[in-house]
PDB file of C-alpha atoms in Angstrom:
ATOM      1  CA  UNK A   1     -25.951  21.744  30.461  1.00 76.00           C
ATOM      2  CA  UNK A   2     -26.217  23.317  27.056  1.00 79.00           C
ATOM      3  CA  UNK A   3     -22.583  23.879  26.979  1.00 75.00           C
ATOM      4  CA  UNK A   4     -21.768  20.560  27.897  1.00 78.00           C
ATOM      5  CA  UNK A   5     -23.951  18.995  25.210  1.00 80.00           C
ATOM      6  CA  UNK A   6     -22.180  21.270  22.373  1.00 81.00           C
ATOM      7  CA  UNK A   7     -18.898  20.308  23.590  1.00 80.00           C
ATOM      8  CA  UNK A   8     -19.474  16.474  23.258  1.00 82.00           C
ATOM      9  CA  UNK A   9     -21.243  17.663  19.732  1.00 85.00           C
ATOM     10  CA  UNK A  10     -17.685  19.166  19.456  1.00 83.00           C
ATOM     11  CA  UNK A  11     -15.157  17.137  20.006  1.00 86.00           C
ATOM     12  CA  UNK A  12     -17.386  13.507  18.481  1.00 88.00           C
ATOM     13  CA  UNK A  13     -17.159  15.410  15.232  1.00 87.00           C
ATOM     14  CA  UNK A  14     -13.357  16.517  15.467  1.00 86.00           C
ATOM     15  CA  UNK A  15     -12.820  12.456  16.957  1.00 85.00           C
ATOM     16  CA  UNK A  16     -14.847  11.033  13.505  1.00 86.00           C
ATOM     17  CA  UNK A  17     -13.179  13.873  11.270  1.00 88.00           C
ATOM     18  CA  UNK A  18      -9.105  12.443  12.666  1.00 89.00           C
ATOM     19  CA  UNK A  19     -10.887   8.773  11.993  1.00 87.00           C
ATOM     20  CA  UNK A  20     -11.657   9.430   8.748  1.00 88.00           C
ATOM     21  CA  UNK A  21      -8.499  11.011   8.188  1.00 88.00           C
ATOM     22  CA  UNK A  22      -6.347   8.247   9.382  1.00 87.00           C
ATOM     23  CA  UNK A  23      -8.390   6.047   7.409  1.00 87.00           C
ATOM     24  CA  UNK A  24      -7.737   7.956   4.336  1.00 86.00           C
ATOM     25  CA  UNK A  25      -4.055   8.042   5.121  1.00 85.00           C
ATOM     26  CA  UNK A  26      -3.945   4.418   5.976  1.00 86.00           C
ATOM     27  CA  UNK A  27      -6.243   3.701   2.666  1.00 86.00           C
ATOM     28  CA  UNK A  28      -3.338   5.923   0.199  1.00 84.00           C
ATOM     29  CA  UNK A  29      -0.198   3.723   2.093  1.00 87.00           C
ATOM     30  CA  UNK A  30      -1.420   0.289   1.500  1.00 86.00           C
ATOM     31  CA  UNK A  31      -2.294   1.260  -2.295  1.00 87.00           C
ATOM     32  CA  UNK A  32       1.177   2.754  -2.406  1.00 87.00           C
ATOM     33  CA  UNK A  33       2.666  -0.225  -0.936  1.00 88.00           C
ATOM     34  CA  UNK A  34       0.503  -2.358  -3.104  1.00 91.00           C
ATOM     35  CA  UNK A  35       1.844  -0.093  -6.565  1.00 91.00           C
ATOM     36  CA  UNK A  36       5.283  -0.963  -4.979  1.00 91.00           C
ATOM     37  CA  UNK A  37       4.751  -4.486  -5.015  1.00 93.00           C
ATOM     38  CA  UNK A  38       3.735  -5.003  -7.778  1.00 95.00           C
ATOM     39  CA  UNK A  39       6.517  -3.373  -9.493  1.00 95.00           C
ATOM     40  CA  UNK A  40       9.087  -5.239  -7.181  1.00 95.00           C
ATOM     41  CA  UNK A  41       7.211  -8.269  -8.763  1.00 95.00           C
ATOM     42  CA  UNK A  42       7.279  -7.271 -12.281  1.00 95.00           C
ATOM     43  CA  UNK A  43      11.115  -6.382 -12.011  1.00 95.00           C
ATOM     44  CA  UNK A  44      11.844 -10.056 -10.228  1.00 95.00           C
ATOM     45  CA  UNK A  45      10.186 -11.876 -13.179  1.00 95.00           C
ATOM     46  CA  UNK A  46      12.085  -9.564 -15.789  1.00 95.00           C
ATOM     47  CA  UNK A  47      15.397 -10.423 -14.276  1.00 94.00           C
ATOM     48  CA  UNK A  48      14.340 -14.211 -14.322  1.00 92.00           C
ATOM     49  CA  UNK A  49      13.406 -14.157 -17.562  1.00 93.00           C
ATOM     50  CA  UNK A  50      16.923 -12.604 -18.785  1.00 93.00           C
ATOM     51  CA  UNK A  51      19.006 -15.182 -16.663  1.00 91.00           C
ATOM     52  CA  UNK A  52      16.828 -17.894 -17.771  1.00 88.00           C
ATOM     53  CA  UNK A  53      17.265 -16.684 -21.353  1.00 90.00           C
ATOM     54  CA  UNK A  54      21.456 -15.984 -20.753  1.00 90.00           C
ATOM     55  CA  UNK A  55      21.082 -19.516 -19.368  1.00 89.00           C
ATOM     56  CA  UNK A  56      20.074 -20.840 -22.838  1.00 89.00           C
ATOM     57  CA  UNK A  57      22.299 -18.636 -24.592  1.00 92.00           C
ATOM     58  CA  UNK A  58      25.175 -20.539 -23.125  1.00 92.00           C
ATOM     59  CA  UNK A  59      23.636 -24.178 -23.261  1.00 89.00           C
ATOM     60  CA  UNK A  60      22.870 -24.739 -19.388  1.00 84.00           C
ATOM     61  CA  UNK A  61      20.103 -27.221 -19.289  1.00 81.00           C
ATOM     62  CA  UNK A  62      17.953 -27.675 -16.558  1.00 71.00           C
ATOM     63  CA  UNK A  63      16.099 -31.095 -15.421  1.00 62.00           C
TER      64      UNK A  63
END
């Protein structure tokens, strides 16, 4: 009975140890992914901002 007891002891913690774990890992990818977008978005309005200013530059009007 004893051992029984210590092995569910056992293996809960090792189950809510790999939880935390993959919520840590699953935590560090979606602020990686969020970093990511965020430079994607940064980039994007760079390169809008050059063709809009090219645009000018040449005399395209828009409107």
């Amino acid at each position: 009975m004893i051992f029984a007891l210590i092995l569910i002891s056992v293996s809960t913690l090792v189950y809510g140890v790999a939880g935390l774990f993959a919520w840590w890992l699953d935590r560090n990818d979606a602020r990686v992914y969020a970093e990511f977008r965020a430079q994607q978005l940064v980039a994007w309005a760079q390169l809008e901002a050059d063709v809009i200013a090219a645009e000018r530059a040449i005399g395209v009007r828009h409107g």
